């Protein structure tokens, strides 16, 4: 079974308690369980992680380089600030999907720019926590395609 990382940035540990009118009532544990289920249905295993530390997220991206076939990432506020996370993602040779629970484009102008979007195969925003599940379904297809291209390159 191929492994993907689902990475979550700062304050997402408070999901369900934090601004529920924007981010909803589900907890991050609820999201994790739903991700594990959809991933299993799509033949993927998931390492689901959250940190409030930029350095920790960079380290997890480095770890993913060794073991993961894809990264789904909600960098949260680091989306709009972190060249370090962009640089780390640029070292990852497999598909990346960026997820935002809220529609960042409907919100404050500083949320309209993402450092991560330029390296992502796709961006999902504004579908609530369901966006993670869409991302995993899409990732399953991208991983299959990516492996097929890799295999044919070795022929
Ligand atoms: C977020 C949007 C970001 O702008 C914000 O800083 C977050 C969460 C989202 O999932 O909608 O923390 O990434």
XYZ file of N, CA and C and ligand atoms in Angstrom:
478
model
N 0.844 -1.203 0.000
C 0.000 0.000 0.000
C 0.877 1.250 0.000
N 0.601 2.174 -0.893
C 1.381 3.414 -0.927
C 1.001 4.293 0.273
N 2.027 4.997 0.777
C 1.826 5.872 1.941
C 1.786 7.330 1.496
N 0.825 8.083 2.018
C 0.848 9.544 1.825
C 0.885 10.231 3.187
N 1.483 11.416 3.207
C 1.475 12.243 4.410
C 0.351 13.263 4.291
N -0.392 13.461 5.366
C -1.361 14.565 5.459
C -0.848 15.481 6.562
N -0.377 16.653 6.176
C 0.280 17.575 7.110
C -0.614 18.772 7.403
N -0.653 19.147 8.666
C -1.501 20.256 9.120
C -0.685 21.264 9.905
N -0.868 22.528 9.572
C -0.105 23.599 10.193
C -0.739 24.159 11.455
N -0.273 25.339 11.865
C -0.582 25.890 13.178
C -2.074 26.169 13.410
N -2.457 25.927 14.641
C -3.807 26.191 15.162
C -4.860 25.168 14.718
N -4.468 24.282 13.798
C -5.446 23.286 13.353
C -5.700 22.231 14.435
N -4.841 22.166 15.460
C -5.125 21.310 16.616
C -6.391 21.778 17.344
N -6.762 23.043 17.134
C -7.965 23.581 17.804
C -9.222 23.487 16.946
N -9.123 22.734 15.847
C -10.282 22.592 14.960
C -11.495 22.106 15.775
N -12.645 22.709 15.492
C -13.855 22.379 16.251
C -14.123 23.395 17.348
N -13.013 23.954 17.917
C -13.159 24.978 18.961
C -12.856 26.353 18.408
N -12.025 26.381 17.347
C -11.497 27.628 16.828
C -12.433 28.175 15.752
N -12.957 29.373 15.937
C -13.792 30.037 14.937
C -14.676 29.036 14.163
N -15.585 28.338 14.875
C -16.360 27.297 14.188
C -17.223 27.831 13.049
N -17.554 29.144 13.083
C -18.336 29.703 11.977
C -17.503 29.709 10.690
N -16.171 29.651 10.820
C -15.304 29.596 9.633
C -14.853 28.158 9.362
N -14.443 27.449 10.418
C -13.785 26.152 10.217
C -14.659 24.951 10.566
N -15.881 25.200 11.070
C -16.796 24.098 11.350
C -16.604 23.509 12.741
N -17.361 22.468 13.023
C -17.410 21.881 14.371
C -16.635 20.577 14.502
N -16.179 20.053 13.388
C -15.421 18.800 13.464
C -14.058 19.034 14.086
N -13.570 18.054 14.825
C -12.221 18.147 15.389
C -11.215 17.584 14.389
N -9.929 17.853 14.677
C -8.886 17.315 13.789
C -8.867 15.786 13.867
N -9.220 15.245 15.021
C -9.300 13.778 15.148
C -10.411 13.224 14.249
N -11.551 13.943 14.166
C -12.621 13.525 13.238
C -12.093 13.514 11.806
N -11.358 14.572 11.455
C -10.818 14.680 10.085
C -9.839 13.535 9.837
N -8.999 13.266 10.836
C -8.024 12.170 10.690
C -8.741 10.848 10.413
N -9.764 10.543 11.200
C -10.466 9.260 11.024
C -11.109 9.171 9.634
N -11.704 10.283 9.187
C -12.332 10.286 7.861
C -11.267 10.102 6.776
N -10.107 10.740 6.962
C -9.011 10.608 5.985
C -8.526 9.161 5.923
N -8.372 8.533 7.098
C -7.882 7.144 7.120
C -8.850 6.233 6.374
N -10.153 6.498 6.570
C -11.157 5.642 5.923
C -11.143 5.814 4.404
N -11.166 7.069 3.950
C -11.184 7.314 2.496
C -9.883 6.833 1.862
N -8.780 7.019 2.568
C -7.496 6.544 2.038
C -7.526 5.028 1.868
N -8.010 4.321 2.895
C -8.059 2.852 2.814
C -8.936 2.414 1.645
N -10.070 3.107 1.451
C -10.960 2.766 0.322
C -10.268 2.979 -1.020
N -9.268 3.855 -1.017
C -8.554 4.181 -2.257
C -7.157 3.553 -2.300
N -6.923 2.585 -1.415
C -5.663 1.838 -1.455
C -4.458 2.601 -0.948
N -4.678 3.588 -0.085
C -3.564 4.378 0.450
C -3.504 4.262 1.972
N -2.298 4.295 2.505
C -2.087 4.449 3.941
C -1.736 5.905 4.206
N -2.065 6.385 5.417
C -1.888 7.809 5.738
C -1.084 8.002 7.016
N -0.115 8.899 6.945
C 0.531 9.439 8.151
C -0.072 10.821 8.334
N -0.900 11.003 9.382
C -1.652 12.248 9.586
C -1.015 13.015 10.736
N -0.504 14.225 10.474
C 0.306 14.949 11.457
C -0.106 16.419 11.539
N 0.060 16.992 12.719
C -0.196 18.437 12.901
C 0.897 19.022 13.779
N 1.356 20.226 13.420
C 2.282 20.937 14.293
C 2.051 22.438 14.196
N 2.339 23.096 15.316
C 2.322 24.562 15.332
C 3.683 25.137 14.979
N 4.648 24.257 14.712
C 6.023 24.685 14.463
C 6.402 24.535 12.989
N 6.877 25.595 12.411
C 7.317 25.583 11.005
C 8.460 24.579 10.827
N 9.406 24.570 11.775
C 10.564 23.666 11.671
C 10.113 22.209 11.657
N 9.130 21.886 12.485
C 8.639 20.502 12.538
C 8.013 20.103 11.196
N 7.285 21.024 10.595
C 6.647 20.705 9.312
C 7.714 20.509 8.232
N 8.748 21.344 8.239
C 9.869 21.158 7.295
C 10.490 19.776 7.518
N 10.718 19.404 8.781
C 11.323 18.088 9.071
C 10.422 16.947 8.590
N 9.122 17.091 8.751
C 8.211 16.027 8.280
C 8.227 15.936 6.757
N 8.358 17.053 6.069
C 8.449 16.999 4.597
C 9.736 16.263 4.206
N 10.823 16.510 4.941
C 12.071 15.787 4.670
C 11.879 14.286 4.912
N 11.164 13.936 5.962
C 10.898 12.514 6.248
C 10.043 11.909 5.130
N 9.078 12.672 4.653
C 8.188 12.192 3.588
C 8.988 11.874 2.319
N 10.055 12.629 2.078
C 10.915 12.367 0.904
C 11.371 10.911 0.849
N 11.582 10.335 2.024
C 12.127 8.972 2.098
C 11.046 7.901 1.932
N 9.819 8.209 2.361
C 8.823 7.118 2.488
C 7.486 7.367 1.794
N 7.190 8.610 1.423
C 5.816 8.903 0.989
C 5.710 9.056 -0.528
N 4.533 8.692 -1.050
C 4.251 8.816 -2.486
C 3.451 10.065 -2.791
N 3.082 10.839 -1.768
C 2.353 12.080 -1.991
C 2.209 12.831 -0.680
N 1.976 14.132 -0.780
C 1.718 14.954 0.412
C 0.445 15.760 0.181
N -0.491 15.651 1.126
C -1.632 16.574 1.209
C -1.287 17.511 2.354
N -1.311 18.811 2.107
C -0.887 19.745 3.153
C -1.857 20.904 3.294
N -2.273 21.136 4.545
C -2.934 22.384 4.896
C -1.927 23.146 5.761
N -1.152 24.039 5.152
C -0.100 24.720 5.925
C -0.656 25.791 6.860
N -1.975 26.007 6.837
C -2.637 27.014 7.680
C -1.946 28.366 7.465
N -1.639 29.095 8.541
C -1.090 30.447 8.361
C 0.262 30.443 7.637
N 1.014 29.316 7.731
C 2.309 29.258 7.038
C 2.152 29.299 5.518
N 0.949 28.998 5.030
C 0.649 29.131 3.598
C 1.106 30.486 3.075
N 0.823 31.501 3.889
C 0.955 32.880 3.434
C 2.304 33.495 3.798
N 3.154 32.723 4.500
C 4.405 33.300 5.025
C 5.657 32.476 4.748
N 5.509 31.175 4.475
C 6.685 30.302 4.653
C 7.415 29.928 3.367
N 8.525 30.596 3.130
C 9.428 30.187 2.052
C 10.108 28.870 2.436
N 10.314 28.638 3.739
C 10.966 27.396 4.190
C 10.125 26.167 3.828
N 8.818 26.262 3.997
C 7.955 25.126 3.630
C 7.922 24.969 2.112
N 7.869 26.063 1.388
C 7.950 25.989 -0.085
C 9.242 25.287 -0.503
N 10.374 25.697 0.060
C 11.662 25.108 -0.317
C 11.692 23.614 -0.008
N 11.138 23.240 1.142
C 11.100 21.813 1.501
C 10.222 21.049 0.502
N 9.062 21.593 0.178
C 8.169 20.909 -0.770
C 8.825 20.797 -2.144
N 9.655 21.757 -2.483
C 10.352 21.706 -3.775
C 11.353 20.559 -3.856
N 11.709 19.961 -2.711
C 12.616 18.811 -2.727
C 11.857 17.494 -2.821
N 10.527 17.556 -2.812
C 9.699 16.346 -2.791
C 9.300 15.996 -4.217
N 9.642 14.782 -4.660
C 9.491 14.413 -6.076
C 8.175 13.739 -6.418
N 7.189 13.873 -5.570
C 5.894 13.213 -5.800
C 4.790 14.275 -5.705
N 3.548 13.885 -6.026
C 2.465 14.892 -6.041
C 2.196 15.539 -4.679
N 1.812 16.812 -4.753
C 1.464 17.616 -3.569
C 0.093 18.243 -3.834
N -0.794 18.166 -2.853
C -2.087 18.862 -2.950
C -2.237 19.772 -1.735
N -2.619 21.014 -1.995
C -2.818 22.015 -0.932
C -4.306 22.079 -0.592
N -4.603 22.053 0.691
C -6.003 22.087 1.153
C -6.208 23.253 2.110
N -7.314 23.944 1.945
C -7.783 24.911 2.945
C -9.244 24.635 3.239
N -9.573 24.630 4.509
C -10.952 24.368 4.924
C -11.847 25.518 4.468
N -11.385 26.728 4.702
C -12.169 27.917 4.323
C -11.806 28.348 2.902
N -12.665 29.176 2.340
C -12.358 29.769 1.032
C -11.480 31.001 1.266
N -10.172 30.781 1.204
C -9.220 31.848 1.522
C -9.391 33.066 0.606
N -9.937 32.844 -0.582
C -10.083 33.948 -1.548
C -11.245 34.878 -1.216
N -12.099 34.421 -0.327
C -13.241 35.234 0.111
C -12.885 36.028 1.361
N -11.674 35.781 1.894
C -11.293 36.346 3.192
C -10.315 37.513 3.009
N -9.566 37.851 4.059
C -8.681 39.017 4.019
C -7.664 38.881 2.871
N -7.272 40.006 2.280
C -6.327 39.954 1.147
C -5.032 39.207 1.460
N -4.537 39.255 2.714
C -3.268 38.562 2.997
C -3.398 37.050 2.868
N -4.633 36.535 2.856
C -4.819 35.089 2.673
C -4.907 34.705 1.199
N -4.868 35.666 0.302
C -5.044 35.351 -1.116
C -3.763 34.822 -1.742
N -2.623 35.123 -1.112
C -1.363 34.625 -1.671
C -0.902 33.381 -0.910
N -0.506 32.366 -1.680
C 0.040 31.136 -1.087
C 1.414 30.865 -1.666
N 2.396 30.644 -0.794
C 3.720 30.218 -1.256
C 3.691 28.789 -1.783
N 2.718 28.016 -1.317
C 2.686 26.578 -1.603
C 2.029 26.262 -2.962
N 1.089 27.108 -3.390
C 0.296 26.770 -4.588
C 1.163 26.511 -5.811
N 2.293 27.202 -5.895
C 3.170 27.055 -7.067
C 3.792 25.678 -7.213
N 3.847 24.904 -6.135
C 4.399 23.543 -6.230
C 3.317 22.477 -6.136
N 2.071 22.910 -5.930
C 0.987 21.939 -5.750
C 0.401 21.521 -7.096
N 0.032 20.228 -7.199
C -0.695 19.764 -8.384
C -2.066 20.398 -8.421
N -2.638 20.634 -7.255
C -3.951 21.248 -7.181
C -4.176 21.872 -5.828
N -5.173 22.755 -5.777
C -5.507 23.470 -4.539
C -7.004 23.308 -4.297
N -7.364 22.949 -3.075
C -8.773 22.803 -2.702
C -9.043 23.781 -1.565
N -10.020 24.648 -1.727
C -10.322 25.631 -0.683
C -11.819 25.861 -0.614
N -12.339 25.944 0.613
C -13.723 26.366 0.786
C -14.734 25.242 0.841
N -14.266 23.990 0.851
C -15.195 22.864 0.934
C -15.258 22.283 2.338
N -14.831 23.080 3.319
C -14.808 22.576 4.685
C -13.811 21.425 4.799
N -13.999 20.613 5.842
C -13.065 19.508 6.043
C -13.224 18.426 4.970
N -14.325 18.455 4.220
C -14.510 17.515 3.113
C -13.402 17.679 2.074
N -12.793 18.861 2.041
C -11.697 19.113 1.102
C -10.554 18.117 1.264
N -10.293 17.694 2.508
C -9.234 16.693 2.733
C -9.576 15.385 2.011
N -10.870 15.041 2.029
C -11.284 13.760 1.443
C -11.211 13.822 -0.072
N -11.616 14.982 -0.631
C -11.445 15.170 -2.084
C -9.966 15.057 -2.439
N -9.119 15.661 -1.616
C -7.678 15.662 -1.903
C -7.123 14.242 -1.899
N -7.578 13.426 -0.952
C -7.073 12.049 -0.880
C -7.545 11.234 -2.079
N -8.808 11.442 -2.487
C -9.303 10.726 -3.674
C -8.490 11.102 -4.905
N -8.238 12.380 -5.045
C -7.443 12.858 -6.177
C -6.000 12.326 -6.085
N -5.468 12.329 -4.853
C -4.094 11.873 -4.654
C -3.935 10.416 -5.069
N -4.952 9.594 -4.810
C -4.872 8.183 -5.186
C -4.642 8.067 -6.697
N -5.342 8.888 -7.462
C -5.187 8.868 -8.923
C -3.804 9.388 -9.319
N -3.394 10.501 -8.699
C -2.084 11.085 -9.038
C -0.953 10.117 -8.710
N -1.065 9.412 -7.589
C -0.009 8.460 -7.191
C 0.067 7.342 -8.230
N -1.096 6.834 -8.644
C -1.093 5.767 -9.669
C -0.430 6.263 -10.943
N -0.814 7.472 -11.377
C -0.245 8.030 -12.617
C 1.250 8.258 -12.462
N 1.646 8.786 -11.308
C 3.054 9.097 -11.063
C 3.888 7.823 -11.070
N 3.353 6.763 -10.448
C 4.087 5.486 -10.429
C 4.197 4.928 -11.839
N 3.117 5.061 -12.642
C 3.135 4.529 -14.012
C 4.181 5.250 -14.850
N 4.267 6.560 -14.700
C 5.253 7.344 -15.448
C 6.654 6.926 -15.010
N 6.843 6.776 -13.678
C 8.161 6.351 -13.144
C 8.553 4.998 -13.699
N 7.576 4.071 -13.733
C 7.847 2.723 -14.212
C 8.231 2.754 -15.680
N 7.512 3.543 -16.490
C 7.824 3.563 -17.924
C 9.154 4.247 -18.177
N 9.531 5.207 -17.288
C 10.829 5.889 -17.452
C 11.978 4.904 -17.235
N 11.702 3.834 -16.422
C 12.750 2.843 -16.150
C 12.850 1.782 -17.238
N 11.838 1.721 -18.148
C 11.835 0.674 -19.184
C 13.030 0.819 -20.127
C -6.604 27.755 6.538
C -6.654 29.193 5.995
C -5.481 30.006 6.487
O -5.531 31.329 5.958
C -5.523 30.094 8.003
O -4.392 30.793 8.477
C -5.670 28.777 8.650
C -6.501 27.747 8.058
C -7.847 26.947 6.161
O -7.778 25.726 6.288
O -8.864 27.503 5.750
O -5.157 28.575 9.751
O -5.473 27.122 5.989
